[in-house]
XYZ file of C-alpha atoms in Angstrom:
632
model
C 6.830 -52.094 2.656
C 9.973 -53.456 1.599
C 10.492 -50.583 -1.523
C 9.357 -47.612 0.658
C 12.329 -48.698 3.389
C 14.468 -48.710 1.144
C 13.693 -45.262 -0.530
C 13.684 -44.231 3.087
C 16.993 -45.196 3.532
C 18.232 -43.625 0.223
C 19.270 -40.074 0.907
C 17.788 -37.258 -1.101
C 20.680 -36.149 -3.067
C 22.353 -40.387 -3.826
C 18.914 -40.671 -5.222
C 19.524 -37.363 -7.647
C 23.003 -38.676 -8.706
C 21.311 -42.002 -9.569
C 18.531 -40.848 -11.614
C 20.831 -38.215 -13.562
C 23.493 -41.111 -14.372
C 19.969 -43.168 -15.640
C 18.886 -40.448 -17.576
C 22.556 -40.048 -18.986
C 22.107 -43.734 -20.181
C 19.172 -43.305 -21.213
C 19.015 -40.640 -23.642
C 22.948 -42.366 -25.263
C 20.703 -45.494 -25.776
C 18.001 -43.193 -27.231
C 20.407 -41.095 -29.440
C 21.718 -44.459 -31.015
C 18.505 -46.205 -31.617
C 17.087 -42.449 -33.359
C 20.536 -42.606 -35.809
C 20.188 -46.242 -36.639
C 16.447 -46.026 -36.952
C 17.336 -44.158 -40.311
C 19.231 -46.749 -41.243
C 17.106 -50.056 -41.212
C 19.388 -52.293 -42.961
C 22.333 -51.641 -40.302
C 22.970 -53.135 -36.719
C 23.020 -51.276 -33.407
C 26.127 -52.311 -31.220
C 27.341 -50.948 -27.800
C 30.874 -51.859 -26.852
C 31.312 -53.511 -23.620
C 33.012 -50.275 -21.286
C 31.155 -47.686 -23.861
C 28.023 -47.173 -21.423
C 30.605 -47.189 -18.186
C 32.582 -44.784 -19.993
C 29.928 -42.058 -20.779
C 28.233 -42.633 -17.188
C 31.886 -41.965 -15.842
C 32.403 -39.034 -17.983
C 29.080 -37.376 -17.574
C 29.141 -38.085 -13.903
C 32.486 -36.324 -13.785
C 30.856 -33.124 -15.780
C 27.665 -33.128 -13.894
C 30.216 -32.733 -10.497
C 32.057 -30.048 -11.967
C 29.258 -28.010 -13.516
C 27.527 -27.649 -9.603
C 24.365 -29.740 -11.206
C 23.827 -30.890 -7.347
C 23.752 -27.742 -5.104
C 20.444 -26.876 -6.706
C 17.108 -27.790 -5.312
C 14.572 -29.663 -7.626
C 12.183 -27.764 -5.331
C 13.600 -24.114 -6.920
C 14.327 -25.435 -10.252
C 14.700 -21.761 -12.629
C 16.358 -20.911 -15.439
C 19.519 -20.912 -13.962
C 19.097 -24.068 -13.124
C 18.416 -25.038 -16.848
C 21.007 -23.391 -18.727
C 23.455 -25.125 -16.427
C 22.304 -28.688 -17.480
C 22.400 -27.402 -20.768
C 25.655 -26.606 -20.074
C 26.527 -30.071 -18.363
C 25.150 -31.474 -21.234
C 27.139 -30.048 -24.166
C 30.176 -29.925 -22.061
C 29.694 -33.841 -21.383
C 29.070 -34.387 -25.138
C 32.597 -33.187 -26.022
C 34.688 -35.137 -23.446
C 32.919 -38.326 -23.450
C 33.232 -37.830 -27.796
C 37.505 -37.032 -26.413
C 37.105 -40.449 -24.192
C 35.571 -42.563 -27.063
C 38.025 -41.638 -29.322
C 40.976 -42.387 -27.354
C 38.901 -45.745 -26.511
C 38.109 -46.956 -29.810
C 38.481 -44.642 -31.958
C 34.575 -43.662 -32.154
C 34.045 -47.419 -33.303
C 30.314 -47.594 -33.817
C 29.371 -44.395 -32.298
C 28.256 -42.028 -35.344
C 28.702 -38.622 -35.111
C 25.052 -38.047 -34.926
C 24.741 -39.046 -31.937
C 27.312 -36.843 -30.419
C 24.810 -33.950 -31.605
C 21.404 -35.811 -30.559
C 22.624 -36.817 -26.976
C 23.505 -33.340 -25.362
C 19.269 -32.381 -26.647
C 17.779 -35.296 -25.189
C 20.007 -35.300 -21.963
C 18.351 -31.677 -22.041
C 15.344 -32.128 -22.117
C 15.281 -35.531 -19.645
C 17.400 -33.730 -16.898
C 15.101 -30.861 -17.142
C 11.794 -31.955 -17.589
C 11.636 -33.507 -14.204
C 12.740 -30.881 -12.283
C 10.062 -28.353 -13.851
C 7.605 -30.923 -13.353
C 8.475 -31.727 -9.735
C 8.361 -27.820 -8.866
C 4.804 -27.027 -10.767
C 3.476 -29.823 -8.771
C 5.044 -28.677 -5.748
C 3.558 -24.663 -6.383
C 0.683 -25.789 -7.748
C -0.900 -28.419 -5.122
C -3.441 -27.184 -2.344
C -2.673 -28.398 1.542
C -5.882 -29.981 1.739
C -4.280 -31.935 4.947
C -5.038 -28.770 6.923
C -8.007 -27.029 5.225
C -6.226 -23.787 4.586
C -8.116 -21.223 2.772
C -6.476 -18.952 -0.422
C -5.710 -15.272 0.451
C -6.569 -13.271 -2.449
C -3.707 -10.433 -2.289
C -3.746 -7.013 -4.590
C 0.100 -5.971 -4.261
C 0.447 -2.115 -3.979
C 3.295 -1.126 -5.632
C 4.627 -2.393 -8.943
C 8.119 -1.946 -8.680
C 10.922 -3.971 -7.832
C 10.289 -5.270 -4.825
C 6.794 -5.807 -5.770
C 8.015 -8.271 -8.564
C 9.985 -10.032 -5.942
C 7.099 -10.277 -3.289
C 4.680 -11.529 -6.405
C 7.388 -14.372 -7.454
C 7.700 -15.546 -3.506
C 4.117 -15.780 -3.099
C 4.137 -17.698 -5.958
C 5.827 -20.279 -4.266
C 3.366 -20.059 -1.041
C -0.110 -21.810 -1.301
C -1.653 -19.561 1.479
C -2.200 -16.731 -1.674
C -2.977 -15.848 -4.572
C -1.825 -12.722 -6.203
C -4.549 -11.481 -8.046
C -2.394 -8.311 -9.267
C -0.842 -4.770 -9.009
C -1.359 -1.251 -8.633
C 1.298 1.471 -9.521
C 0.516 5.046 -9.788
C 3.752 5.093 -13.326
C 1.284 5.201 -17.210
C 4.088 3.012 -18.238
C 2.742 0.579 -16.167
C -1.258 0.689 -17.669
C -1.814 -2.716 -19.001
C 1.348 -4.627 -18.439
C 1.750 -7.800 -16.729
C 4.080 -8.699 -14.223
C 4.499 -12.015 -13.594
C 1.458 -12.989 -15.089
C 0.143 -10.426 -13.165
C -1.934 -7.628 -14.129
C -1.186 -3.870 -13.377
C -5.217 -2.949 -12.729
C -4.982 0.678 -11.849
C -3.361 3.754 -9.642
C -3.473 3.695 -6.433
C -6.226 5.874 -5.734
C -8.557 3.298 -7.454
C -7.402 0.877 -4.623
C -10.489 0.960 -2.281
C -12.445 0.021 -6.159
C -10.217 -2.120 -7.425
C -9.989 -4.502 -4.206
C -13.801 -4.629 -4.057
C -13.996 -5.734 -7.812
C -11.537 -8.049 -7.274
C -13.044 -9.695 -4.472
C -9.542 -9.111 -2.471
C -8.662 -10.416 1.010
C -5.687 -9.021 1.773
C -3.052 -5.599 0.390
C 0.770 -5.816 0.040
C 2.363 -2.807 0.055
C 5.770 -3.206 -1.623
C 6.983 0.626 -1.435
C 10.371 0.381 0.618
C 11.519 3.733 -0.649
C 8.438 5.750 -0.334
C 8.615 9.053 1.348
C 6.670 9.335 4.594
C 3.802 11.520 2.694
C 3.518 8.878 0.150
C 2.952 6.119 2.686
C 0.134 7.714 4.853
C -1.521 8.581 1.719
C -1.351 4.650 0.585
C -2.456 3.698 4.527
C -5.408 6.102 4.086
C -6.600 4.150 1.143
C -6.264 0.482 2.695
C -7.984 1.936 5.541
C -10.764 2.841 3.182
C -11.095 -0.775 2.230
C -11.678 -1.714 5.453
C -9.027 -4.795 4.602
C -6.039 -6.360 6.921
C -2.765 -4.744 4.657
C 0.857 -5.437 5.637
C 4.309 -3.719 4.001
C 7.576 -4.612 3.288
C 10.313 -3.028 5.462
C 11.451 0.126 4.470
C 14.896 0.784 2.506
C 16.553 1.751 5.390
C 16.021 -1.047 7.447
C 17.174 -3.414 4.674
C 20.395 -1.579 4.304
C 21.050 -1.514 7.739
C 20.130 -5.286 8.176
C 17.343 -5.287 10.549
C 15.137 -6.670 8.225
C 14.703 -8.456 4.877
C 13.684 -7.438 1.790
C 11.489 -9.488 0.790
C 10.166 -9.933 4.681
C 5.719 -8.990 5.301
C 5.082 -6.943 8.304
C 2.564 -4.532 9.664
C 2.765 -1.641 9.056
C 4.027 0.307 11.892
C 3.301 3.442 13.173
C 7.459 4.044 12.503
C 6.606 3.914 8.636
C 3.545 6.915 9.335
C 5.729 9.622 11.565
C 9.180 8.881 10.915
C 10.584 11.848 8.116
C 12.457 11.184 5.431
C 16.108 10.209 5.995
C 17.865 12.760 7.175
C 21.788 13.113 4.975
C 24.674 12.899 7.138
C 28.480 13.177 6.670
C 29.574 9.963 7.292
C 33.195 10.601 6.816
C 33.447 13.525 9.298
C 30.879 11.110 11.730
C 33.891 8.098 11.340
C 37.081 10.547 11.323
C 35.617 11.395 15.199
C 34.795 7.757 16.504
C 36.543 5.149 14.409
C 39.631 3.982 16.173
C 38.666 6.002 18.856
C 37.756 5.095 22.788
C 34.296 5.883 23.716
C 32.340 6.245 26.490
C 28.299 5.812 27.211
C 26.693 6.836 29.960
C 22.800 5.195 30.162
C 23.806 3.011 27.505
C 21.439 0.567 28.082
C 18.304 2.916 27.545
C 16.631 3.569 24.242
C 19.109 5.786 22.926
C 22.268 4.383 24.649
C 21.915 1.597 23.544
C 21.238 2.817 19.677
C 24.099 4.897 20.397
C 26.273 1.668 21.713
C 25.623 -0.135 18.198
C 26.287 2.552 15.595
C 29.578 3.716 17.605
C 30.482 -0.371 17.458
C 29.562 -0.376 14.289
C 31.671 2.723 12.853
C 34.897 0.763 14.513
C 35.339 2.307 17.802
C 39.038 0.984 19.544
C 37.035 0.583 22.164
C 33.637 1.227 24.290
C 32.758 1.971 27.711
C 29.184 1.764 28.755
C 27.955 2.318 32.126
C 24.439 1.829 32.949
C 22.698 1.694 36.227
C 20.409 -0.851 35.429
C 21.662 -4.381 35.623
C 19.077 -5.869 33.400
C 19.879 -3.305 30.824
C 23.334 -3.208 30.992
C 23.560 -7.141 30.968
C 21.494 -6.920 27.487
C 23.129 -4.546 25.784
C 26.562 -6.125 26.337
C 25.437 -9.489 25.687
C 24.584 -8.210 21.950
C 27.336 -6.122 21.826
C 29.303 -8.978 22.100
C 27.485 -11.163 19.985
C 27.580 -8.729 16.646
C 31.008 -7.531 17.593
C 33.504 -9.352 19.191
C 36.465 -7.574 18.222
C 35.771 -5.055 19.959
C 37.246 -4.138 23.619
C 33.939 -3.670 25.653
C 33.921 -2.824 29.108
C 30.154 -2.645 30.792
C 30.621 -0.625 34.434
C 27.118 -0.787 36.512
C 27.248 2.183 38.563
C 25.579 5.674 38.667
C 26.384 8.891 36.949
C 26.461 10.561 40.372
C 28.656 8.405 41.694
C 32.106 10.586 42.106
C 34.510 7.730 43.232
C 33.072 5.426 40.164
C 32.757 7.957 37.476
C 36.710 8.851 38.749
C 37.632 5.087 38.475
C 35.671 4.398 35.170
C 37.219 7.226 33.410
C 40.733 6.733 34.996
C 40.743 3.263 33.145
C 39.208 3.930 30.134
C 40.278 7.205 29.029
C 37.650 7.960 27.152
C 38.452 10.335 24.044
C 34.580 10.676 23.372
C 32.056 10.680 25.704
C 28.039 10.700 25.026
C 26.012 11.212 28.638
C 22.856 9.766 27.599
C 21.796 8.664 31.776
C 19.136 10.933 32.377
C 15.283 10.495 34.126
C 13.149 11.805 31.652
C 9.622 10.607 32.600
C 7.852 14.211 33.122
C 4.428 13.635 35.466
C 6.352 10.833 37.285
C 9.702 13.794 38.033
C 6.863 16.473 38.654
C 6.527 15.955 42.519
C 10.106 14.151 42.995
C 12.557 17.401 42.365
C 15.342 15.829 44.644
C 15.477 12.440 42.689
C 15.545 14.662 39.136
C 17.970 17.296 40.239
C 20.270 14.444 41.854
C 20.573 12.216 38.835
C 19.769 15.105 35.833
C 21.710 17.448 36.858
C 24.492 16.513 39.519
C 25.115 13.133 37.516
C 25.621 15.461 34.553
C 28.009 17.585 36.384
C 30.232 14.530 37.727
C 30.264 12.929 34.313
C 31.052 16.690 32.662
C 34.025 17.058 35.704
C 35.158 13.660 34.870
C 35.773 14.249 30.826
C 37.398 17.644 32.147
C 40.056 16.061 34.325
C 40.862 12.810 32.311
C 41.230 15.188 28.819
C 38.240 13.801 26.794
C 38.015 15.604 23.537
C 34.676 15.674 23.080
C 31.786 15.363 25.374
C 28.069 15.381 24.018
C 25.351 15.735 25.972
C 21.543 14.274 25.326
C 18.879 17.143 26.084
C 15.741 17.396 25.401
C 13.076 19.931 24.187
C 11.313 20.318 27.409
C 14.601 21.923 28.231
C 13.424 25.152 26.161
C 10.830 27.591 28.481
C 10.961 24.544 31.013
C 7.449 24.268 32.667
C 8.085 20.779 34.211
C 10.510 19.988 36.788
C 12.131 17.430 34.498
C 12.594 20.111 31.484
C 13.726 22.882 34.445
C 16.674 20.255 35.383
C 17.656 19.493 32.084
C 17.996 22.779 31.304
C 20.900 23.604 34.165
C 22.404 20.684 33.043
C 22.586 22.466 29.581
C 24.286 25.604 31.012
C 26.729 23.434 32.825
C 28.083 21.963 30.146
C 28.147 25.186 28.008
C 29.698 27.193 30.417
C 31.886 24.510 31.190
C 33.178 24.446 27.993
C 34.786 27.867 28.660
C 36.866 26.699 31.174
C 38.001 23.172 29.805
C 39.977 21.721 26.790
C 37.289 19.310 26.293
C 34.821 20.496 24.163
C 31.214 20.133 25.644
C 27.732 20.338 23.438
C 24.413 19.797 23.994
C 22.532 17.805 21.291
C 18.297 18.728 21.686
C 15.180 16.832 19.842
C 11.598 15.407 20.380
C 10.165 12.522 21.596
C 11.661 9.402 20.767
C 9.182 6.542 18.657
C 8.946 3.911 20.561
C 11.210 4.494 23.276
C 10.532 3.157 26.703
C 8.501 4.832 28.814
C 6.992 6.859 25.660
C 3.403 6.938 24.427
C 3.763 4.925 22.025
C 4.372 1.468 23.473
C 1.649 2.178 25.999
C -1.234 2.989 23.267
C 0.371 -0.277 21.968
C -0.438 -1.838 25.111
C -3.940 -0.161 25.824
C -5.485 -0.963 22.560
C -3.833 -4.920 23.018
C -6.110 -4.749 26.300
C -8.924 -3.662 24.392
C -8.723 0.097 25.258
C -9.681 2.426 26.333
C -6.395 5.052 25.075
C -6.068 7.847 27.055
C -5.042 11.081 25.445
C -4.351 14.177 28.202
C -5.407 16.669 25.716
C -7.542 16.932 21.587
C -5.321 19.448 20.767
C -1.471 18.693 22.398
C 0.879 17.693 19.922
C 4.504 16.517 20.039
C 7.457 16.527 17.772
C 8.547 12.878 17.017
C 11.868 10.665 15.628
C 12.993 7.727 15.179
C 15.469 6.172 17.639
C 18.161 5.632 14.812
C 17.586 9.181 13.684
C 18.483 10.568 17.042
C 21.426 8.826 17.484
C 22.217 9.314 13.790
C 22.170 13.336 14.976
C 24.250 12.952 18.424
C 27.098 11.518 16.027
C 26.909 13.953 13.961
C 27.432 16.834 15.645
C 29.945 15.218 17.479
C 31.833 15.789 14.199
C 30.888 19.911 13.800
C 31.086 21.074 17.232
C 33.535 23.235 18.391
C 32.341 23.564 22.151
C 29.657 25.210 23.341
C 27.190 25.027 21.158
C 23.494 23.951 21.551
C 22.364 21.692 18.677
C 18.856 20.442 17.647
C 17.428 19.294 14.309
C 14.504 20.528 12.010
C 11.963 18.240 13.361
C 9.306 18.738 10.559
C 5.733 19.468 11.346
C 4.558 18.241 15.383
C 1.623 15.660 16.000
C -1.106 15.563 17.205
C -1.376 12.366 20.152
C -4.935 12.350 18.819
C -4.042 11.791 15.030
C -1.483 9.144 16.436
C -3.804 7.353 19.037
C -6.405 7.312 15.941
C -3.756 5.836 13.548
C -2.326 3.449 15.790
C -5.925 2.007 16.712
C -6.334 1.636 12.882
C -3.199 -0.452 11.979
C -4.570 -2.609 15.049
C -7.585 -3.694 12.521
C -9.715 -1.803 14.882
C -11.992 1.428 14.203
C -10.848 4.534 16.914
C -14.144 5.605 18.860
C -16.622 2.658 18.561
C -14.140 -0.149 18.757
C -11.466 1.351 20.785
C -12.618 4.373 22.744
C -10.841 7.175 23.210
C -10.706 8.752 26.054
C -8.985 12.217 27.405
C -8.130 12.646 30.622
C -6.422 16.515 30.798
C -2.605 17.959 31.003
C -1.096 16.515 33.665
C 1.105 19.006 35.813
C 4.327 20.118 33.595
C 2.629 19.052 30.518
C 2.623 22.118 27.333
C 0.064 21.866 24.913
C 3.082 22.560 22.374
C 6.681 21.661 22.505
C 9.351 23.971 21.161
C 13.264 23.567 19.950
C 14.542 27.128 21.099
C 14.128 29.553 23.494
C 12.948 32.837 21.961
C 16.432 34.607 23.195
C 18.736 31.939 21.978
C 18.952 33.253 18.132
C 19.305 30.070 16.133
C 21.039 30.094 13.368
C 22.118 27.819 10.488
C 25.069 25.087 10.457
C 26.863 23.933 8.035
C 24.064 20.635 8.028
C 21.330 21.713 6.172
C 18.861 19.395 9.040
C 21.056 21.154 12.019
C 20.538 24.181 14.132
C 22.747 26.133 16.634
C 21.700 27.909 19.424
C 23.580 30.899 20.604
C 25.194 30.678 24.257
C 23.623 32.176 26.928
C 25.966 32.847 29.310
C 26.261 32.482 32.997
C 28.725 33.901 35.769
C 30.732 30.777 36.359
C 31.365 31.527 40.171
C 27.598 31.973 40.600
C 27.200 29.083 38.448
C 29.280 26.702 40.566
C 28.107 28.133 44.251
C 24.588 27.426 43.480
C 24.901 24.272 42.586
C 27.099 23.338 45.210
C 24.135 24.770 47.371
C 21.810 22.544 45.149
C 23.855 19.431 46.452
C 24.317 20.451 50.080
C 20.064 20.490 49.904
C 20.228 17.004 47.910
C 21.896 15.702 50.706
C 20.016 16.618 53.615
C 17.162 16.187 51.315
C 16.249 20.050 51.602
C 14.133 20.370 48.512
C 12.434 24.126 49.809
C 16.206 25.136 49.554
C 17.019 23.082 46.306
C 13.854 24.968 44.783
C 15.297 28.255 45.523
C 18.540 27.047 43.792
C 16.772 25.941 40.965
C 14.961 29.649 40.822
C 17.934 31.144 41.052
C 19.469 29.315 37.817
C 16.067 29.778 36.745
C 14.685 32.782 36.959
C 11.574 32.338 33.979
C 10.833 29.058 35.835
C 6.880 28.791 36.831
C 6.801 26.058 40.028
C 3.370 24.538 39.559
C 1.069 21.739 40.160
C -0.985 22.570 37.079
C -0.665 22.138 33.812
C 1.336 25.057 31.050
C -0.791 24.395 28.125
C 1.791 27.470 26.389
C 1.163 27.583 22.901
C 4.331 28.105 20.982
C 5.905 28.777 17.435
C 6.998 26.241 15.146
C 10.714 25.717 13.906
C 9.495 26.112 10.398
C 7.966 29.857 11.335
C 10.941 31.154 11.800
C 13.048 33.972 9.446
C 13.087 32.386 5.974
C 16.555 34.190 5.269
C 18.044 32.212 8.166
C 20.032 29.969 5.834
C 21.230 33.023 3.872
């Protein structure tokens, strides 16, 4: 009882020091006995400060070498060739400190050369030993069972994963597969490479596996659903590393297991942006965020913080929101000046104020409604806030001299069939006509849905299959266009940088989706099978709803820019004096809450727009369809 209080009391790294200087003793007394025990006939002798002066010494060299900031627990090679370093270094001054002692008086030179080996070899041996017993023992204390694991992916960052789960008792790496020949045979690890990955559903059944790894962080989006469709075929749980992106940016670690999200399945590859034209517009710069506490404002709040904005304004309506997004704001970057103004986009008097104080040189009016069934039978509410908040945010930038005002559309601003789309679009032709009779230059920035964004599909599939299903789908055959949230705001900045004013911008999308493929997908990365575990069921376009979204009206002529991921659309143009009476009409009906007269204004700006309580299941072309000499 007595011994294990007092190792209790001994802390951790006293009791290191103590066995090192031990060991140091140890293998001196060692080295002298091996030289004299070749020499029968003479006498070993220690003089009486010889031991105190090598423990000194070598103490002194074990300090400076850095021999105790490593962990017994991690003991590597590293950790090795620095006690051999300690060691030889040690040799040489205590053979300087013995020497200026006593002259080397009984201390042969032999044992200068056998010491620095067996102090080696001592020092070393138990810290291997303490970290194979450490790897190698099983928590029998709480029963927990070995996860066979076949990593997918024999790269990099699959050698990395393999050498952590090395050190983690819960698995057992059984071994690799990796689509490179060079790879047939080798061993990584101790691990062996046992085929391509389409001989992963085979391979994992031979190998009696329990679990996948997929370590592909740069893999393309095509090469990841084709790797997801084979761990589906197993019918095994598989997780991933996070993608290079995310590691880069520092939302995740490398080495870090997670499931695979249905982010890793849609999102495209990374689209390449000019970074120095993107930080010549917004570092050192003021800047101003309306809705910044949405799903893009917010993304849009970070990466303008991040590129070393003087300063940022972000008004949100939302005090929840807007309390959140400060808070981190401040948290990751407290240089920065960071003003958060709760108020509403239509709020004249406010808007006058927050502009008045922060004069804003860029602003990005992100405050929109954008839930489409829910704005279908509430035109007042979506005219007030889509379109009259644009227009007092868009007035405000005029009269305080912002240089550059960016506003977030949307494609259901393009043939509007829903009363959200409709009042998105006059907010487009607001700002470009606007920008005709301003310094500031005003653009409109259009793309798809949003992954993951609130109020989107995805989060409440995420939510229905959690509850056990059933998902609803309106339609077999509607399909969206889809991005990631750092993608779209990655896009805004952009062509913050290469618009002149005027211009309607909106990115090559890629191929749309299907809801059904993504209801299907998303069931499967929940470990459950889509129809007999989690039904489906569709329930029919709601009013507004397309069957197909498009990026340009048929009329607008895009064209090329200058970004190879980047259209333009051509202005349409509007009378401004009609322009600016109808929507003044527009707000006189707002505020008497007139909405037979505010349709009428609306049909007037217009004049394509279907009012309906059905659905517009309007099948339309792609992007990619379009002239192939368009980039000529």
């Amino acid at each position: 009882m007595l011994l294990r209080k007092l190792v209790g009391f001994i802390h951790p790294r006293i009791a290191v020091v103590l066995h090192d200087l031990a060991m140091a003793a140890l293998a001196w007394w060692i080295a002298k006995l091996l030289r004299y025990a070749l020499k029968p006939d003479e006498i070993v002798s220690f003089h009486m400060l010889e031991i105190p002066i090598v423990l000194l010494v070598q103490g002194l060299i074990f300090r400076w070498t850095g021999l105790y900031r490593s962990v017994w627990r991690f003991a590597s090679l590293p950790d090795l060739w620095n006690i051999l370093r300690a060691a030889v270094t040690g040799a040489v001054a205590i053979y300087v400190a013995l020497f200026l002692y006593n002259r080397l008086d009984s201390v042969p030179r032999s044992v200068l050369l056998l010491y620095p080996i067996l102090l080696a070899v001592m020092l070393g041996t138990p810290r291997l030993l303490y970290r194979y017993w450490k790897d190698s023992r099983n928590d029998l204390l709480q029963n927990q069972t070995i996860k066979r694991v076949l990593i997918v992916g024999a790269d990099r960052a699959g050698e990395v994963l393999s050498r952590d789960l090395h050190h983690d008792s819960r698995y057992s790496v059984v071994g690799f597969v990796d689509d490179r020949t060079s790879l047939r045979g080798a061993s990584i690890n101790g691990h062996p490479v046992l085929g391509r990955f389409d001989q992963l559903p085979e391979v994992a059944r031979e190998a009696a596996v329990d679990m996948l790894l997929i370590a592909l962080p740069g893999a393309s989006t095509v090469e990841m659903r084709r790797v997801v469709s084979l761990c589906d075929e197993t019918d095994l749980p598989y997780r991933t590393v996070p993608r290079l992106e995310d590691v880069v940016a520092g939302r995740a670690q490398f080495n870090q297991i997670k499931e695979v999200a249905i982010e890793d399945l849609l999102g495209r590859d990374a689209v390449e942006l000019d970074w120095t034209a993107i930080r010549e517009t917004l570092t050192a710069r003021r800047v101003l965020v309306t809705g910044g506490g949405g799903s893009i404002g917010s993304e849009l709040c970070r990466q303008v913080a991040r590129l070393g904005a003087q300063s940022l304004t972000v008004i949100e309506q939302s005090e929840y929101n807007l309390y959140r997004i400060t808070q981190e704001l401040r948290a990751d970057f407290p240089e920065l000046i960071l003003d958060g103004i709760l108020a509403n986009c239509g709020d004249q008097p406010a808007m006058q104020q927050a502009f008045e104080n922060a004069r804003p040189q860029v602003v990005f009016h992100a405050a929109a409604y954008k839930h489409v069934p829910m704005l279908q039978g509430q035109l007042r509410a979506a005219f007030s806030n889509n379109v009259l908040g644009t227009r007092t945010v868009a007035d405000a930038a005029r009269a305080f001299g912002v240089e550059c005002f960016v506003l977030i559309s949307t494609d259901k601003a393009v043939n509007p069939t829903s009363v959200m789309g409709a009042c998105k679009r006059v907010a487009e032709i607001y700002c470009q006509n606007l920008n005709a009779h301003a310094d500031t230059h005003y653009m409109t920035v259009r793309f798809g849905n949003v992954l993951d964004s609130a109020g989107s599909v995805v989060p409440l599939f995420r939510e229905q299959i959690h509850n056990g299903g059933p998902v609803t789908v309106t339609h077999p055959e509607i399909s969206r266009y889809f991005m990631t949230i750092p993608e779209a705001c990655q896009l805004i900045l952009q062509t913050a940088s290469i618009g002149k004013g005027g211009e309607i911008f909106a990115l090559d999308m890629g191929e749309p989706v299907k809801i059904r493929d993504l209801a299907e997908q998303m069931i499967r990365l929940a470990g459950k099978k889509p129809g007999s575990e989690i039904p489906i069921v569709y329930t029919g376009l709601r009013a507004g709803e397309k069957l197909f979204e498009e990026l340009f009206h048929p009329l607008e002529n895009y064209s090329a820019t200058e970004h190879a991921k980047i259209f333009l659309a051509q202005h349409r143009e509007v009378s401004w004096e009609l322009l600016q009476a109808l929507l003044n009409k527009a707000a006189e009906a707002v505020a008497v809450f007139d909405e037979e007269e505010l349709r009428r204004c609306v049909s007037s700006l217009l004049p394509s727009f279907r009012w309906s309580e059905s659905a517009q299941p309007d099948n339309v072309v792609s992007i990619r369809r379009a002239n192939p000499e368009i980039n000529e």
